[in-house]
Structure formats: C-alpha cells, structure tokens
PDB file of C-alpha atoms in Angstrom:
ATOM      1  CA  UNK P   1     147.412 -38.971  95.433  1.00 82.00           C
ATOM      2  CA  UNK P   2     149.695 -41.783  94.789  1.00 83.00           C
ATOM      3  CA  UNK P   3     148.342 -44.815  92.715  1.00 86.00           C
ATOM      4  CA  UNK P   4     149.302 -47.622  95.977  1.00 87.00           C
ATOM      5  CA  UNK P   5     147.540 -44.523  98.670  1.00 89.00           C
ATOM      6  CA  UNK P   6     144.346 -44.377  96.363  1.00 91.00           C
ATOM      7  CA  UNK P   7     143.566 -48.611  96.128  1.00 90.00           C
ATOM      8  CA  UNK P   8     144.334 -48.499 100.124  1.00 88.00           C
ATOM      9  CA  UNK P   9     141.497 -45.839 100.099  1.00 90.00           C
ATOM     10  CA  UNK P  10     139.337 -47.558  97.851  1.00 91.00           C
ATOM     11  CA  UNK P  11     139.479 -50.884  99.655  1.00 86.00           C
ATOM     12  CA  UNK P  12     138.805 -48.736 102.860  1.00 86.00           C
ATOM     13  CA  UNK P  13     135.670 -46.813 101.507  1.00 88.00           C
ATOM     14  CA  UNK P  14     134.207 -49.873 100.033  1.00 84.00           C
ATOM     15  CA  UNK P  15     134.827 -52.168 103.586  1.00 77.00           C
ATOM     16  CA  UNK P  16     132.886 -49.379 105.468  1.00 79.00           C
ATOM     17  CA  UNK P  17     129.765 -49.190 102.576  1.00 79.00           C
ATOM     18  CA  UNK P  18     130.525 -52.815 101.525  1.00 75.00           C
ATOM     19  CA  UNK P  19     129.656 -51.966  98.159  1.00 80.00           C
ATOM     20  CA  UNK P  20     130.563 -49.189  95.807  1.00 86.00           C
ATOM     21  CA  UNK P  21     130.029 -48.431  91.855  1.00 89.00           C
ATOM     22  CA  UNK P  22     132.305 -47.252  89.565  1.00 91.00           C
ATOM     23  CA  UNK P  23     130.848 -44.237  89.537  1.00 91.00           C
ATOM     24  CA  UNK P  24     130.985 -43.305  92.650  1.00 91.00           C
ATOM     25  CA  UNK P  25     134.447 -44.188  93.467  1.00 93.00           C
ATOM     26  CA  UNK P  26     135.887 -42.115  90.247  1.00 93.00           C
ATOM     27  CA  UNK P  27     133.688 -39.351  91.504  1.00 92.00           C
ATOM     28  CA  UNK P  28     134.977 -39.708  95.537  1.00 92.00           C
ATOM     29  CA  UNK P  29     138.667 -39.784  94.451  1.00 93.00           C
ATOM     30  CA  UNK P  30     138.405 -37.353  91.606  1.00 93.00           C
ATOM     31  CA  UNK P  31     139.747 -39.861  88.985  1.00 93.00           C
ATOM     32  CA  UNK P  32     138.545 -41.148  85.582  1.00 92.00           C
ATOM     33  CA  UNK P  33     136.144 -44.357  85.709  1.00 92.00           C
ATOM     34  CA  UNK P  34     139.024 -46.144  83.690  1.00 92.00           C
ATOM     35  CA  UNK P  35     141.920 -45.531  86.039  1.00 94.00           C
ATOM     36  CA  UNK P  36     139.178 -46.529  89.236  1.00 93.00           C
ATOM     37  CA  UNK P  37     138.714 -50.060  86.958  1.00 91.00           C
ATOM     38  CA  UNK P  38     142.511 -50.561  86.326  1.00 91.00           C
ATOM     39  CA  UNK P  39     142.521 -50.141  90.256  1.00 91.00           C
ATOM     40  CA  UNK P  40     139.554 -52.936  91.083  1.00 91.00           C
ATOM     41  CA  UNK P  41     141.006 -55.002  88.930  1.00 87.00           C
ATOM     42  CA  UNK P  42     144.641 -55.136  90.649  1.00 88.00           C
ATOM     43  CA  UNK P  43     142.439 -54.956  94.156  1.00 85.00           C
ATOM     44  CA  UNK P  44     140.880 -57.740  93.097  1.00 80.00           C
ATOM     45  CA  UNK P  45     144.191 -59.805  92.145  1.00 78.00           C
ATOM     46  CA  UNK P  46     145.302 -59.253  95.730  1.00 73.00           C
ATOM     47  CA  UNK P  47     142.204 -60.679  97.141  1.00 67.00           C
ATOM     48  CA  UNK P  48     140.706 -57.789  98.923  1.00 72.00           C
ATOM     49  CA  UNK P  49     137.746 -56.897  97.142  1.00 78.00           C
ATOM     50  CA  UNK P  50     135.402 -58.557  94.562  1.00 76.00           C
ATOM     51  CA  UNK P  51     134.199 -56.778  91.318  1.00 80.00           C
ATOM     52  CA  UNK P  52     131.009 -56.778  90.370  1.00 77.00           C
ATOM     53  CA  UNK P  53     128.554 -56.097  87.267  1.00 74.00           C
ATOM     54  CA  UNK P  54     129.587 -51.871  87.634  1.00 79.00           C
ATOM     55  CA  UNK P  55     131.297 -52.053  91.034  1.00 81.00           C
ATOM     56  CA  UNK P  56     132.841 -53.708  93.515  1.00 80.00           C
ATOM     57  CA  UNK P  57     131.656 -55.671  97.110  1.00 72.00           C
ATOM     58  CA  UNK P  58     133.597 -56.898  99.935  1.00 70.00           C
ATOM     59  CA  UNK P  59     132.768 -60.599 100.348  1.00 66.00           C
ATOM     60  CA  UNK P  60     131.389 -61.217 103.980  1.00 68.00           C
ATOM     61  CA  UNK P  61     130.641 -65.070 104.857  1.00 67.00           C
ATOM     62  CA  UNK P  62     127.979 -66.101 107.215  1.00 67.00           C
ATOM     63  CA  UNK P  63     128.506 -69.902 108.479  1.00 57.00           C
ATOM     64  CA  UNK P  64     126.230 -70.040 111.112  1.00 60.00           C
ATOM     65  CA  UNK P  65     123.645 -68.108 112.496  1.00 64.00           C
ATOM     66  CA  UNK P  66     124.098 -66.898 116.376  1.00 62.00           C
ATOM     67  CA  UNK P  67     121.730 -68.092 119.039  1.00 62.00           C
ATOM     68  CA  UNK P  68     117.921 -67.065 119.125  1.00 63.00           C
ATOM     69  CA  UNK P  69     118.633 -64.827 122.581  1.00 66.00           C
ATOM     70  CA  UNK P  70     121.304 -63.261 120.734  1.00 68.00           C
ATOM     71  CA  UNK P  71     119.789 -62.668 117.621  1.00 69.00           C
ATOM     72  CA  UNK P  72     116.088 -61.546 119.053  1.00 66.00           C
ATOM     73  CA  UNK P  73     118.160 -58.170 120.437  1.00 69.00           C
ATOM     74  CA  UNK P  74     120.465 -57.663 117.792  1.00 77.00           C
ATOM     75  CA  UNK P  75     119.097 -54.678 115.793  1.00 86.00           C
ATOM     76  CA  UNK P  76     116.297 -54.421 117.863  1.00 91.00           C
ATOM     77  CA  UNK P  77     114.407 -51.391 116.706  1.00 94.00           C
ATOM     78  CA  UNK P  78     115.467 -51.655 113.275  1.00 95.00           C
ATOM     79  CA  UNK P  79     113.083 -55.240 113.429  1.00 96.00           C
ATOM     80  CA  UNK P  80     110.536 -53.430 114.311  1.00 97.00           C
ATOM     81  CA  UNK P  81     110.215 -50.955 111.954  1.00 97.00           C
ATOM     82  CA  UNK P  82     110.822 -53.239 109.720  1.00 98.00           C
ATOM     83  CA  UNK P  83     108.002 -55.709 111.420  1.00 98.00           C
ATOM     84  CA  UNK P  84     105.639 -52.490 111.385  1.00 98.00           C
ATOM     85  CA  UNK P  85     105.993 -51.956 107.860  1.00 98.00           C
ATOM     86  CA  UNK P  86     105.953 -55.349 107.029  1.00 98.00           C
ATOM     87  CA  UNK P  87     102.431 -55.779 108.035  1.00 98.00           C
ATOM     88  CA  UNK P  88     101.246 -52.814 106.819  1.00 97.00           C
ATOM     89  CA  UNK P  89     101.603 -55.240 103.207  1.00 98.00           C
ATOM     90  CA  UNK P  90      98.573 -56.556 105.018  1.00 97.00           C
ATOM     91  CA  UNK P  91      95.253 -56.790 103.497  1.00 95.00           C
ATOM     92  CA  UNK P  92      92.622 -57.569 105.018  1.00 92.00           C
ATOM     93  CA  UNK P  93      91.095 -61.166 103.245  1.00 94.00           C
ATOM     94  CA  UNK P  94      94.747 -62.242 103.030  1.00 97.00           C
ATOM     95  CA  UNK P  95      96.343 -65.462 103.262  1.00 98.00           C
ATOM     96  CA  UNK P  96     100.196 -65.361 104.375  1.00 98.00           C
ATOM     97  CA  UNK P  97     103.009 -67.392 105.360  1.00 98.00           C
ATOM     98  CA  UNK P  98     104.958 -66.127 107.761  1.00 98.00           C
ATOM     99  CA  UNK P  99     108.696 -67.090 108.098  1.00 98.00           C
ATOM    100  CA  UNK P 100     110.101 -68.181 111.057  1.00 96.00           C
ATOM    101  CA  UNK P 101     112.606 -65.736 113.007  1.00 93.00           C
ATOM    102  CA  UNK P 102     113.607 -62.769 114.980  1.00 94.00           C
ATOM    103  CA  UNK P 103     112.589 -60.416 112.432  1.00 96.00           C
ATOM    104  CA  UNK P 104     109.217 -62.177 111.358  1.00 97.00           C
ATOM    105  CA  UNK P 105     108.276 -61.908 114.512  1.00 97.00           C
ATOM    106  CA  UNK P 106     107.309 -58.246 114.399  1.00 97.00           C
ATOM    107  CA  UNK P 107     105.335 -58.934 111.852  1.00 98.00           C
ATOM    108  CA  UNK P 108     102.896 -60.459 113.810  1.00 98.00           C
ATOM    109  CA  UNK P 109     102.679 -58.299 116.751  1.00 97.00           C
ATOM    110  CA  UNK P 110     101.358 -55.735 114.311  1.00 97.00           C
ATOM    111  CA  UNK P 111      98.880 -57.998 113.055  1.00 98.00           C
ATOM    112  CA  UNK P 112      96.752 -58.421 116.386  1.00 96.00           C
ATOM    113  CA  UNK P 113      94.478 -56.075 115.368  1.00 94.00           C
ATOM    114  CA  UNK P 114      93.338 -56.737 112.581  1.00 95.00           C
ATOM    115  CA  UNK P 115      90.832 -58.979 110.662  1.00 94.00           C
ATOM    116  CA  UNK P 116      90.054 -61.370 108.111  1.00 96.00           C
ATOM    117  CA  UNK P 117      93.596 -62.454 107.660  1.00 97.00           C
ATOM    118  CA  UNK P 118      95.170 -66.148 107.721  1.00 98.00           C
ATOM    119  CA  UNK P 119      98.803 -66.827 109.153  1.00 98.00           C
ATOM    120  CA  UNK P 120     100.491 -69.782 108.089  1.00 98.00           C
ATOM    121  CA  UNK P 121     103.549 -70.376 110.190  1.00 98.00           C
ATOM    122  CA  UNK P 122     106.508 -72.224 111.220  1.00 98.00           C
ATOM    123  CA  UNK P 123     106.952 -70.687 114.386  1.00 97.00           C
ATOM    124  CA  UNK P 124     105.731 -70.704 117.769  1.00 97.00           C
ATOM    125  CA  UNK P 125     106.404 -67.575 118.683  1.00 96.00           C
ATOM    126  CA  UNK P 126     104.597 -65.939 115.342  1.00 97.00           C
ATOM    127  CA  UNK P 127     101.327 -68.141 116.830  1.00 98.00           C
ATOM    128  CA  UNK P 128     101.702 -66.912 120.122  1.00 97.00           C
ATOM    129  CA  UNK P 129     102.197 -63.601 118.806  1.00 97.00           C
ATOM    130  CA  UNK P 130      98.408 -63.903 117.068  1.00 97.00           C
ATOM    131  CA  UNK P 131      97.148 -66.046 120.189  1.00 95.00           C
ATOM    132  CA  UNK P 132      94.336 -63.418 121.382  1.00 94.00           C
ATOM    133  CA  UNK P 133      93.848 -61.844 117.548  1.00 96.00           C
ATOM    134  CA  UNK P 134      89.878 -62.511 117.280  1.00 95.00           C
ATOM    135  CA  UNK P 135      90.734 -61.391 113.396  1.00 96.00           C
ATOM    136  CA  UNK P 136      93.921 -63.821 112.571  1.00 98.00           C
ATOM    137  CA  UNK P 137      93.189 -67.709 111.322  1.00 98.00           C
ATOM    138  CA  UNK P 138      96.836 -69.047 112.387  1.00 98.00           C
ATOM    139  CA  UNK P 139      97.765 -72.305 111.289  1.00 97.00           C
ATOM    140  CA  UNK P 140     100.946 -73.879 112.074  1.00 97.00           C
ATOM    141  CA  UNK P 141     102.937 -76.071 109.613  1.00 97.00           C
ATOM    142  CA  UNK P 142     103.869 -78.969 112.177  1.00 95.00           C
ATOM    143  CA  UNK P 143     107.527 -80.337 112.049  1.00 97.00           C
ATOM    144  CA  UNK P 144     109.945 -81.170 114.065  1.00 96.00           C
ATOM    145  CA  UNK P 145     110.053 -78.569 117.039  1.00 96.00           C
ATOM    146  CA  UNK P 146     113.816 -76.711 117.410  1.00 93.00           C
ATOM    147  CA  UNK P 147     114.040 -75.751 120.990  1.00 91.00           C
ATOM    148  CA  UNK P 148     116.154 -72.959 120.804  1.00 87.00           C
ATOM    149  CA  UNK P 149     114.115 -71.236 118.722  1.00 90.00           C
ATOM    150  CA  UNK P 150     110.600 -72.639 119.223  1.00 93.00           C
ATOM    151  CA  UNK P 151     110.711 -73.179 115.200  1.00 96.00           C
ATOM    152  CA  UNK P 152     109.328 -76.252 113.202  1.00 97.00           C
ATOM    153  CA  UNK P 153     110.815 -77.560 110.517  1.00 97.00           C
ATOM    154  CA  UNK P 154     111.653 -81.091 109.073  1.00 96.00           C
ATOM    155  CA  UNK P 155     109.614 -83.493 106.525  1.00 96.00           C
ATOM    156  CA  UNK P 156     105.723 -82.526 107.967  1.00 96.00           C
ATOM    157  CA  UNK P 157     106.838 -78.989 107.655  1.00 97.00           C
ATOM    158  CA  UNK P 158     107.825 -79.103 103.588  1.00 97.00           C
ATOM    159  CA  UNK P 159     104.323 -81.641 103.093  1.00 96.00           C
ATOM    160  CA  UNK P 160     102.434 -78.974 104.744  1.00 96.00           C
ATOM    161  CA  UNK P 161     104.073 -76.236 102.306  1.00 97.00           C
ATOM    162  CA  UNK P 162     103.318 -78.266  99.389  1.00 95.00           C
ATOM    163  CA  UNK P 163      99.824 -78.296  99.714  1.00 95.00           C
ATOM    164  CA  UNK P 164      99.116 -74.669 100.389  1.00 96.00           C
ATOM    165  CA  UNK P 165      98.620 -71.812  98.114  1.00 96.00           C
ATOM    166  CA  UNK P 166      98.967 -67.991  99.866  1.00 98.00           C
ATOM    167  CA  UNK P 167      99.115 -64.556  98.680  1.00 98.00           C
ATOM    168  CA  UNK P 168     102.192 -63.446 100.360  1.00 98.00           C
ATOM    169  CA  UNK P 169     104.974 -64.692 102.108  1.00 98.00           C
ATOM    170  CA  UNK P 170     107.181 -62.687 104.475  1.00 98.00           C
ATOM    171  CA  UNK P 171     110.955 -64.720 104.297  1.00 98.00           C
ATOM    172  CA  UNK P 172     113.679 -63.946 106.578  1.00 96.00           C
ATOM    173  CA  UNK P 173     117.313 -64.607 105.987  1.00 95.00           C
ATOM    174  CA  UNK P 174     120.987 -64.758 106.953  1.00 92.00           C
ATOM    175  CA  UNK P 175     122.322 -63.541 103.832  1.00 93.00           C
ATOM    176  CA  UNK P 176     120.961 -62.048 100.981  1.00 94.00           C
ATOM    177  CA  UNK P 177     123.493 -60.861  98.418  1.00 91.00           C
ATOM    178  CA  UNK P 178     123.350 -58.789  95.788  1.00 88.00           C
ATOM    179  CA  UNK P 179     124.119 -60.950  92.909  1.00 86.00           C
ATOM    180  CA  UNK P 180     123.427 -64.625  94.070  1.00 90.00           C
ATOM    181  CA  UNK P 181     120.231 -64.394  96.273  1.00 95.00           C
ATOM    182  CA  UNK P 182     118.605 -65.443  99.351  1.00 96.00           C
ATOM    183  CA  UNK P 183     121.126 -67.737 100.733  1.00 95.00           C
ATOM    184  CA  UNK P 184     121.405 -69.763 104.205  1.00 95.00           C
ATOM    185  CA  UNK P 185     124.216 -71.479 106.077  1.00 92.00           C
ATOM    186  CA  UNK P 186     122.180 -74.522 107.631  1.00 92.00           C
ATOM    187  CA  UNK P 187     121.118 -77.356 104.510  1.00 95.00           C
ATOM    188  CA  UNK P 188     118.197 -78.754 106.624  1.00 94.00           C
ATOM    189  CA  UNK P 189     116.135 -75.042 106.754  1.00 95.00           C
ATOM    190  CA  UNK P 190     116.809 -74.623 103.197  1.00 97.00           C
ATOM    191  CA  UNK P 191     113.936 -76.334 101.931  1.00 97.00           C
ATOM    192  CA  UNK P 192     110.791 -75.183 104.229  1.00 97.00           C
ATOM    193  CA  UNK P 193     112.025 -71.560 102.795  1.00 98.00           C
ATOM    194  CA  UNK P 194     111.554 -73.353  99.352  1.00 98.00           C
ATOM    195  CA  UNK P 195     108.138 -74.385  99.714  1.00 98.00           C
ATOM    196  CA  UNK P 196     107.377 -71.105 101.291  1.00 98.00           C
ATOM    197  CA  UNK P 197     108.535 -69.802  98.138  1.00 98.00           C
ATOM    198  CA  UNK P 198     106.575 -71.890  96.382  1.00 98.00           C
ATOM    199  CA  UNK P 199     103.318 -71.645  97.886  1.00 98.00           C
ATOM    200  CA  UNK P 200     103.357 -67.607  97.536  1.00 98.00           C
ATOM    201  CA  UNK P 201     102.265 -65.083  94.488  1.00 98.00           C
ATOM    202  CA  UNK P 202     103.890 -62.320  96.380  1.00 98.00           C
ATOM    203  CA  UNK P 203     107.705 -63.202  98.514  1.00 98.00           C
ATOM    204  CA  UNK P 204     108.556 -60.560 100.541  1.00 98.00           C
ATOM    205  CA  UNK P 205     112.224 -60.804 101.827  1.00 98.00           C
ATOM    206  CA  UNK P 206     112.424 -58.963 105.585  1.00 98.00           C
ATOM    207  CA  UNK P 207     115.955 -59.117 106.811  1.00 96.00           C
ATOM    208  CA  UNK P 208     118.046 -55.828 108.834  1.00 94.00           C
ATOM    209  CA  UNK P 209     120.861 -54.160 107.322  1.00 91.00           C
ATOM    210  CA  UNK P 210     123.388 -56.537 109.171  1.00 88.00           C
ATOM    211  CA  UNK P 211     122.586 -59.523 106.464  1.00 91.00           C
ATOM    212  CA  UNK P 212     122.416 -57.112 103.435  1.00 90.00           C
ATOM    213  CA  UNK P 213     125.506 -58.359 100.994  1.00 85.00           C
ATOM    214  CA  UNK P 214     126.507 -61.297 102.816  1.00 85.00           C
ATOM    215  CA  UNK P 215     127.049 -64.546 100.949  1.00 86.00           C
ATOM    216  CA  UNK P 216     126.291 -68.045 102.388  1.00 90.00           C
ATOM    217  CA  UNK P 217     126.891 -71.837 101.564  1.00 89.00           C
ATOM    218  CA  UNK P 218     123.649 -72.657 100.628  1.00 94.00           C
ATOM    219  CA  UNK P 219     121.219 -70.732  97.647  1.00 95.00           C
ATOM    220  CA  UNK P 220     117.132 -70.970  99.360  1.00 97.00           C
ATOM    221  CA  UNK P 221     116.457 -68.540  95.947  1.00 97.00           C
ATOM    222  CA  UNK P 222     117.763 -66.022  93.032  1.00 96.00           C
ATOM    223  CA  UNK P 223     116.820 -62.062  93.333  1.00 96.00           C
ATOM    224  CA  UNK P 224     114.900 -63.114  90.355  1.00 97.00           C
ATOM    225  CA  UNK P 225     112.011 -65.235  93.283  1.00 98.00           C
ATOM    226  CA  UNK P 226     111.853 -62.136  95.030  1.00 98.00           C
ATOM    227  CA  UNK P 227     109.146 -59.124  94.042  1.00 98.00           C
ATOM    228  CA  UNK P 228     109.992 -56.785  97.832  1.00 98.00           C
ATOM    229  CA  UNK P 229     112.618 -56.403  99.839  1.00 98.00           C
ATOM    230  CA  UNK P 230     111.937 -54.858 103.297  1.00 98.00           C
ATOM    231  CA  UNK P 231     115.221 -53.750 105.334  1.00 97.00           C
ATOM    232  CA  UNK P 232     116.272 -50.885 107.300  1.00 96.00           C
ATOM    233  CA  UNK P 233     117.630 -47.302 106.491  1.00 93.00           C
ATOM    234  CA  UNK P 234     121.067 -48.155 107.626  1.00 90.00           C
ATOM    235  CA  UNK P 235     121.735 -50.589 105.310  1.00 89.00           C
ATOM    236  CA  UNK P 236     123.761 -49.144 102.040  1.00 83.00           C
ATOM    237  CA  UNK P 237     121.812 -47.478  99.467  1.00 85.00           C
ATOM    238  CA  UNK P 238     124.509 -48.602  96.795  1.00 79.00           C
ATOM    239  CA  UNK P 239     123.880 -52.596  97.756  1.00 84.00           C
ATOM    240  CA  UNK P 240     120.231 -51.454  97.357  1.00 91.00           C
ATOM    241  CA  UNK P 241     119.984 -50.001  94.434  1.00 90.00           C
ATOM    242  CA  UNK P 242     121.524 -53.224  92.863  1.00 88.00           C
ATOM    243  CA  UNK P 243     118.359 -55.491  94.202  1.00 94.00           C
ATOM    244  CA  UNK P 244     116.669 -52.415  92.685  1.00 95.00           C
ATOM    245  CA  UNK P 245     118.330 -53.326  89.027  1.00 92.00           C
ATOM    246  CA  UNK P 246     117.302 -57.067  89.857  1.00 93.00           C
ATOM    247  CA  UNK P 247     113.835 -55.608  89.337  1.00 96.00           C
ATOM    248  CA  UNK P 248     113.542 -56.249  93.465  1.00 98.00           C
ATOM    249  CA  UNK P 249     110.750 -53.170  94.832  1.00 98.00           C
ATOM    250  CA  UNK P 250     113.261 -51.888  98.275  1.00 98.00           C
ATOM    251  CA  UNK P 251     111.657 -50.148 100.876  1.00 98.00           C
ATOM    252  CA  UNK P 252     114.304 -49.465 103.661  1.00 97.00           C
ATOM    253  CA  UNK P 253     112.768 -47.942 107.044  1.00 96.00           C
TER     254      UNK P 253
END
C-alpha cells in the first residue's frame, strides 16, 4: 500500500471509531508504530485529525444542544439502559443529586420503587418521575424555570447547590472528551453542574455514546472530578479505555 492510500485509510478508520491508538493502527495496516506516527503527524499538518497522548481523535464540536423533543428520542433505548444501570448505583439511605436531562431522566423511573433515598433535582420531569415513590424524599433546587425543558437553573439554583452535601451525583453532558473533560456549549448551565460537582463525594457522568469524544466551548470539569462514567456499548472502546487511563471506572451497557 502506497504511503498517500494508507493516511486516506487511516483518517477513514479513525472518522468511523473517532479515536484510534498507535497500536492499533500499526497493527490494522500491518506497518511499524514509527511509520503510523510519521503518518499522524503529516495527517495532522493537513488538519484532518488530532494526535493525542498514544493516538489520534477526530475533533467533533458541539455548539448547541438540539431541542428537548428531539433529544428525549434520540438514543432512546441506549438511555435507558443506561438510566437502569444508573440507579442500580443506588443505595438505599442515599442522598443524590440528580442532573437535569434526557438521560437523567431514566434514572429516576428506576428509582420508584425503592426506599430510603433522597433526590435532589433540577428538573421537573426527574420530580415527576418520583411523584408517587412512597420511598424517594425529592427536593427540587428552585431557579429559574426553562420551558422547553421543564429545567431550573439560574442564581437560586447554584445557592441551593452550595448548601447541600450528597453522596452521589448523576451529571449529564453534551460533550465529554477524552482529554479535556466534561464540557458544555451554553455558559449560563455551566455553573449549577459546578455546584453539583461540588456538593457530591461520588460524580457519576451518564451521557450515550453520541457525546463520547466531543469537545465544547465551555469546561463544567477535568476527567480528574469524575470517579464513573456510565455510557452505552456502542460507544468506542478505544475513547474508553482512555477515561479508563484518567483513572475514570467505565461501565458501558
């Protein structure tokens, strides 16, 4: 194979897995791990791929988020696995914060059930999720309501935050990238994630495959803020196995 037919290749293979190691490329095109470098690097200079610590991403940009309809089907049984195993994180005696969103949201439908468990929440929907749960304290942040998405946020909703202290919090995102974190494209949800942050021992990250490696204006928090990362089985074991190296515990269902 021609040198100019193997980077076309390479920048192919890694745009479909949107991440690749060294390794693995040398070992796909049957080449040393010195001639796949010399060919990231000149990939690089032409602006089609990124190297990384080992590898090499393609750099996908999220600028805004789509709207709530949209979003609520988009990967639809993938958020509910993930939801499912989400709460099975669960114990019972636990306080929580959960995040608002279309993932989240599962989270609490598997909660109904049980007992002895406290929900802190920005979102509606979570509370009306947990609205007949005999077992489930839910307490809702306050804030300025957002329509479209029946989520609070605003100045009561960080002064709430800063006041509470819970065991876990469940934090969804539109981006989470590899190398620079939990990221988000909108400046004015950035800090209720904060003090959700903040206020937990344990931050569990719960985002589908879609948002796995994308980058966004705004950093919410490092890989270093986040102990679990819950996603779903289609998203790239490569991309995961770097959260892995961040010290980041990946289940992907």
């Amino acid at each position: 194979m021609l040198p100019v037919e193997r980077k076309m290749k390479i920048v192919e293979y890694v745009r479909k897995h949107r991440t690749a190691t060294i390794v693995t490329l040398a070992r796909e095109f049957g080449v040393h791990e010195a001639t796949i470098r010399r060919d990231l690097m000149e990939i690089e200079q032409d602006g089609l791929l990124k190297r990384t610590h080992g590898g090499v991403i393609v750099e996908q940009w999220t600028h805004d988020e789509p709207s709530f309809s949209e979003r609520s089907t988009h990967k639809l049984d993938q958020k509910e696995r993930i939801g499912r195993q989400a709460a099975s994180l669960v114990e019972d005696g636990d306080h929580i914060i959960i995040d608002s969103g279309t993932t989240t949201v599962h989270i609490a439908r598997n909660l109904v059930y049980r007992s002895n468990i406290t929900v802190v929440t920005n979102d509606i929907n979570v509370a009306a999720e947990l609205r007949d749960a005999a077992g489930v304290k839910v307490i809702l942040t306050g804030g300025e309501l957002y329509p479209s998405s029946y989520m609070l946020n605003g100045m009561f909703t960080d002064y709430v935050l800063q006041s509470l202290h819970a065991s876990k919090a469940f934090i969804g995102t539109p981006a989470l990238h590899p190398q620079h974190g939990l990221m988000h494209p909108e400046a004015a949800l950035v800090p209720a994630k904060q003090g959700m942050i903040r206020a937990a021992s344990e931050i569990i990250v719960v985002t589908d495959d879609s948002k796995i490696g994308k980058l966004s204006l705004h950093t919410v928090a490092p890989n270093s803020a986040i102990h679990m990362l819950i996603t779903g089985k289609e998203a790239s074991e490569e991309t995961l196995q770097q959260f892995r190296e961040s010290g980041i515990t990946v289940h992907a269902v």
